[in-house]
Structures are given as structure tokens and as C-alpha cells.
Coordinates of C-alpha atoms in Angstrom, one line a residue:
Chain A
D1 CA 109.5 93.8 82.5
I2 CA 107.7 95.9 85.1
Q3 CA 109.0 98.9 86.2
V4 CA 107.9 100.3 89.6
T5 CA 108.3 104.2 90.6
Q6 CA 108.0 104.6 94.5
S7 CA 107.7 108.3 95.8
P8 CA 108.9 110.2 97.6
S9 CA 112.5 108.8 98.1
S10 CA 112.6 110.5 101.4
L11 CA 110.4 112.4 104.4
S12 CA 110.6 113.7 107.4
A13 CA 107.3 113.7 109.6
S14 CA 106.3 114.5 113.4
L15 CA 105.1 111.9 115.8
G16 CA 101.3 111.7 115.6
D17 CA 101.6 112.6 111.5
R18 CA 99.3 110.9 108.8
L19 CA 101.9 109.9 105.8
T20 CA 101.2 108.3 102.5
I21 CA 104.1 106.9 100.3
T22 CA 103.2 105.7 96.8
C23 CA 104.2 103.2 94.0
R24 CA 103.2 103.4 90.6
A25 CA 103.7 100.2 88.2
S26 CA 104.3 100.6 84.9
Q27 CA 101.4 98.2 83.8
S28 CA 98.5 96.5 85.9
I29 CA 99.7 94.2 88.4
D30 CA 96.2 93.8 89.6
N31 CA 96.5 93.4 93.4
W32 CA 100.2 91.7 93.5
L33 CA 101.9 94.3 95.5
A34 CA 103.5 94.3 98.6
W35 CA 104.9 96.4 101.4
F36 CA 108.3 95.9 103.5
Q37 CA 109.9 98.3 106.4
Q38 CA 113.6 97.6 106.8
K39 CA 115.7 98.8 109.6
P40 CA 119.5 99.6 109.4
G41 CA 121.0 96.4 109.4
K42 CA 118.2 94.4 109.4
A43 CA 116.1 92.2 106.6
P44 CA 113.0 93.6 105.2
E45 CA 109.8 92.8 107.4
L46 CA 106.6 92.6 105.4
L47 CA 104.0 94.6 106.4
I48 CA 101.1 94.5 103.6
Y49 CA 100.6 91.7 101.2
M50 CA 98.0 91.7 97.8
A51 CA 98.2 95.3 97.9
S52 CA 96.0 95.6 101.2
N53 CA 96.2 92.5 103.6
L54 CA 97.8 93.5 107.0
Q55 CA 100.6 91.0 108.0
S56 CA 99.6 89.4 111.0
G57 CA 101.5 91.0 114.1
V58 CA 101.5 94.5 112.1
P59 CA 100.1 97.4 113.9
S60 CA 97.0 98.7 112.6
R61 CA 98.3 102.5 112.1
F62 CA 99.6 100.8 108.9
S63 CA 97.3 100.2 105.7
G64 CA 97.9 99.7 102.1
S65 CA 95.8 100.5 99.2
G66 CA 95.3 100.8 95.7
S67 CA 94.9 98.2 92.7
G68 CA 96.2 98.3 89.0
T69 CA 98.9 100.4 88.7
D70 CA 98.6 102.8 91.6
F71 CA 99.2 101.9 95.5
S72 CA 99.6 103.4 98.6
L73 CA 101.3 102.9 101.5
T74 CA 99.8 104.9 104.9
I75 CA 100.6 105.1 108.4
S76 CA 98.0 106.8 110.0
S77 CA 99.8 108.1 113.4
L78 CA 103.5 107.8 112.9
Q79 CA 105.4 106.7 115.9
S80 CA 109.1 106.8 116.8
D81 CA 109.7 103.4 115.9
D82 CA 108.4 103.7 112.0
S83 CA 111.6 105.5 111.3
A84 CA 112.7 102.9 108.5
I85 CA 113.3 102.5 105.0
Y86 CA 109.9 101.3 103.3
Y87 CA 109.7 99.4 100.2
C88 CA 107.0 98.3 97.7
L89 CA 107.3 94.9 95.8
A90 CA 105.8 93.9 92.1
Y91 CA 105.2 90.0 92.2
K92 CA 102.7 89.5 89.3
N93 CA 105.3 88.0 87.2
Y94 CA 109.1 87.2 86.9
P95 CA 111.4 89.3 87.8
L96 CA 109.8 90.6 90.7
T97 CA 110.6 94.1 91.0
F98 CA 111.6 96.2 94.0
G99 CA 110.2 100.3 94.4
G100 CA 113.4 102.0 95.1
G101 CA 112.6 102.6 98.6
T102 CA 111.5 105.4 101.0
K103 CA 113.5 107.0 104.2
V104 CA 111.0 107.9 106.6
E105 CA 112.3 109.8 109.4
V106 CA 110.6 110.5 112.6
K107 CA 111.0 114.1 114.0
Chain B
E1 CA 111.1 77.6 115.1
V2 CA 110.5 78.6 111.3
Q3 CA 113.7 80.2 110.0
L4 CA 116.2 80.5 107.4
M5 CA 119.4 80.7 107.6
E6 CA 122.0 81.9 105.1
S7 CA 125.8 81.2 104.7
G8 CA 128.7 81.1 102.6
G9 CA 129.2 85.1 102.3
G10 CA 132.8 86.2 102.1
V11 CA 135.6 88.4 100.1
V12 CA 136.4 87.2 96.5
Q13 CA 138.3 88.6 93.7
P14 CA 136.5 89.9 90.6
G15 CA 136.1 86.9 88.5
G16 CA 136.0 84.7 91.2
S17 CA 133.0 81.9 92.4
L18 CA 130.9 81.6 95.6
R19 CA 128.3 79.5 96.6
L20 CA 125.5 80.9 99.0
S21 CA 123.6 78.2 101.1
C22 CA 120.5 78.8 102.5
E23 CA 119.0 76.1 105.0
G24 CA 115.3 76.2 106.1
S25 CA 114.3 75.1 109.6
G26 CA 110.7 74.3 111.0
F27 CA 109.3 74.0 107.4
T28 CA 109.7 71.8 104.2
L29 CA 111.8 73.9 101.8
S30 CA 110.8 71.7 98.8
D31 CA 107.2 72.9 99.6
H32 CA 107.7 76.5 98.8
Y33 CA 109.0 78.8 96.1
M34 CA 112.3 80.5 97.2
E35 CA 113.5 83.6 96.2
W36 CA 117.3 85.5 96.2
V37 CA 117.2 89.3 96.8
R38 CA 120.5 91.1 97.4
Q39 CA 121.0 94.5 98.5
G40 CA 124.2 96.5 97.6
P41 CA 125.8 99.1 100.2
G42 CA 123.5 101.6 100.5
K43 CA 121.1 100.7 97.9
G44 CA 117.5 99.4 97.5
L45 CA 116.6 95.9 97.6
E46 CA 117.1 93.7 94.1
W47 CA 115.6 90.5 93.1
V48 CA 118.2 87.8 92.0
G49 CA 116.3 84.9 91.3
C50 CA 113.9 81.9 92.3
S51 CA 113.3 78.4 92.5
R52 CA 109.6 77.3 92.2
N53 CA 108.8 74.7 94.5
R54 CA 108.5 70.4 94.0
H55 CA 105.0 70.7 92.3
N56 CA 106.1 73.0 89.7
G57 CA 109.6 71.1 89.2
F58 CA 111.9 73.5 90.8
T59 CA 111.8 75.3 87.3
T60 CA 114.4 78.8 88.3
Q61 CA 114.2 82.3 86.7
R62 CA 117.0 84.5 87.1
A63 CA 117.6 88.8 86.9
A64 CA 119.0 89.5 83.8
S65 CA 121.7 90.9 85.4
V66 CA 123.2 87.7 86.9
K67 CA 121.2 85.2 84.5
D68 CA 124.4 84.3 82.8
R69 CA 126.4 83.8 86.0
F70 CA 124.1 83.0 88.6
S71 CA 122.7 79.6 88.9
I72 CA 119.9 78.4 91.6
S73 CA 119.5 74.7 92.8
R74 CA 118.0 72.9 96.1
D75 CA 119.3 70.0 98.0
D76 CA 116.1 68.3 99.4
S77 CA 117.5 66.1 101.5
G78 CA 119.4 69.0 103.7
N79 CA 116.5 71.7 103.3
L80 CA 118.7 73.7 101.6
L81 CA 118.9 76.2 98.5
Y82 CA 121.8 77.5 96.6
L83 CA 122.7 80.2 95.0
Q84 CA 125.9 79.5 92.9
M85 CA 127.8 82.5 91.7
N86 CA 130.5 82.9 89.0
S87 CA 132.3 85.5 87.3
L88 CA 131.6 87.6 90.1
K89 CA 131.6 91.7 89.7
I90 CA 132.2 94.3 91.8
D91 CA 128.9 95.5 91.1
D92 CA 127.7 92.1 92.9
T93 CA 129.1 93.2 96.4
A94 CA 126.0 93.1 98.6
V95 CA 123.8 91.2 101.4
Y96 CA 122.0 88.3 100.0
Y97 CA 118.8 87.4 101.5
C98 CA 117.1 84.3 100.8
V99 CA 112.9 84.3 101.2
R100 CA 110.6 82.2 101.4
Y101 CA 107.5 82.6 99.3
D102 CA 103.9 81.1 100.6
V103 CA 102.4 80.5 97.5
D104 CA 98.3 79.9 99.2
A105 CA 98.7 83.3 101.3
A106 CA 100.7 85.2 98.3
R107 CA 103.2 86.7 100.6
Y108 CA 106.9 86.8 101.3
R109 CA 106.6 86.7 105.1
L110 CA 109.8 84.5 105.6
W111 CA 113.3 86.2 105.3
G112 CA 117.2 85.0 106.5
Q113 CA 118.9 87.6 108.0
G114 CA 121.2 87.7 105.0
T115 CA 125.1 86.9 104.4
L116 CA 127.3 89.8 102.7
V117 CA 129.6 88.9 99.6
I118 CA 132.1 91.5 98.9
V119 CA 133.9 91.5 95.4
S120 CA 137.0 93.2 95.7
S121 CA 140.7 92.5 94.3

């Protein structure tokens, strides 16, 4: 089974900051990686799929990159609405594997 | 409106059983892979299992942690997905989400709102 290591587990940044969250898979998953945003009491929402494809309706300040084993989610200019927990998901094969999550606080 | 709606959650004693339902509206459930994902209180997301689409025979896969206790099935006539949970453990306490996988676009865009299962004596 593929293991996914997500880092950092939490971070605090200021409005307008650029921030990056990373996920590392234990073996190559090509581009089969997605990123989700989850706010308290809500279901996760898809941000990025196939490593770098921005889901329709998601602000362009979000971007994803990477392939193989190393991936990143970047928020180019942090907004107050971006306070949330972010998860990556490796989905090349079953079992699907989520990263442990990154809690983002906007100062 | 295209949406998923889970139901069937509740409080159950350890060792008990519960069946969750996920109803699709605005689309045909059988055309899609469907996943169950859960989230324990204050914890991250955990994949539980899947049901492949009609084209792939509705075959299922389950996480090792639930493989001998949970099963996934469908009711095509009702556009429904089920998660039958037996021999429930306290660690199964979680919000359970059903999720649609769009094979053509390779993405998990549609999630239900979740249903809460509490396993407690």
C-alpha cells in the first residue's frame, strides 16, 4: 500500500503570504494526486485533481504541482477565507490514501 | 440539482450493526465509482471502501481495517449506495461520507454532507 506524508501538520501565515504544503508518496503515483480543503463541520471540497488541474470555481491563487512522489499545493496570496484544513489524496490504486492534513491559520 | 445525501447514522453499541445509505440525485449512480470515506472526531480523512460502476461490475474494495466487517452494495432502482457495518468498534465512530468519482475527469468532486456514527456503550 502507498503511504502519504503531508507536511507541515499546521502553519500560521499572514494575509497575502505565499504558502506551500507538500505531500510525499512512498512510491510513484504519477499524477494521481488531489488536494481538498475542509472547513469545520463541512465536507471536503476538491481544489486540485491530477496533481495540477484546478477544479472549476476554485480561485486561481490555488495551484498544484509535482509528479511521481513529490507534490505541492501553493496558495499564492493567502486570504482570510483560506483558513481550513487541507488534505492530499493519492488515488492511483486502491486503497486510496489521504495525507494527514495541514491546518492553516490566517493571522 | 446534482447531490449526494447520506442517511442512517446514529448511536450503536460495540458489536452492533448499522446500515448507511447514500442517495444520488440529478445523476445515475450506477455510472460512477462510489467511495465511502470517514472522519473520526478531530481526526483526518480515511478511505473505507468503494463500489466500482456498472461497467466494472459493481465490484468492491475495502480498507483492511474494515474488510471483514463492512460491505458495500447498491440498489440501482433507488439510485442508492449502501454501507453495511457489522461488529462495530468504538474506533468506527466517525462521520461517514459518500463520494462520487468521475472516471472521465479523474476527480472526486461530489461529496455528501456526511452522516455521524457513534459507537458507544
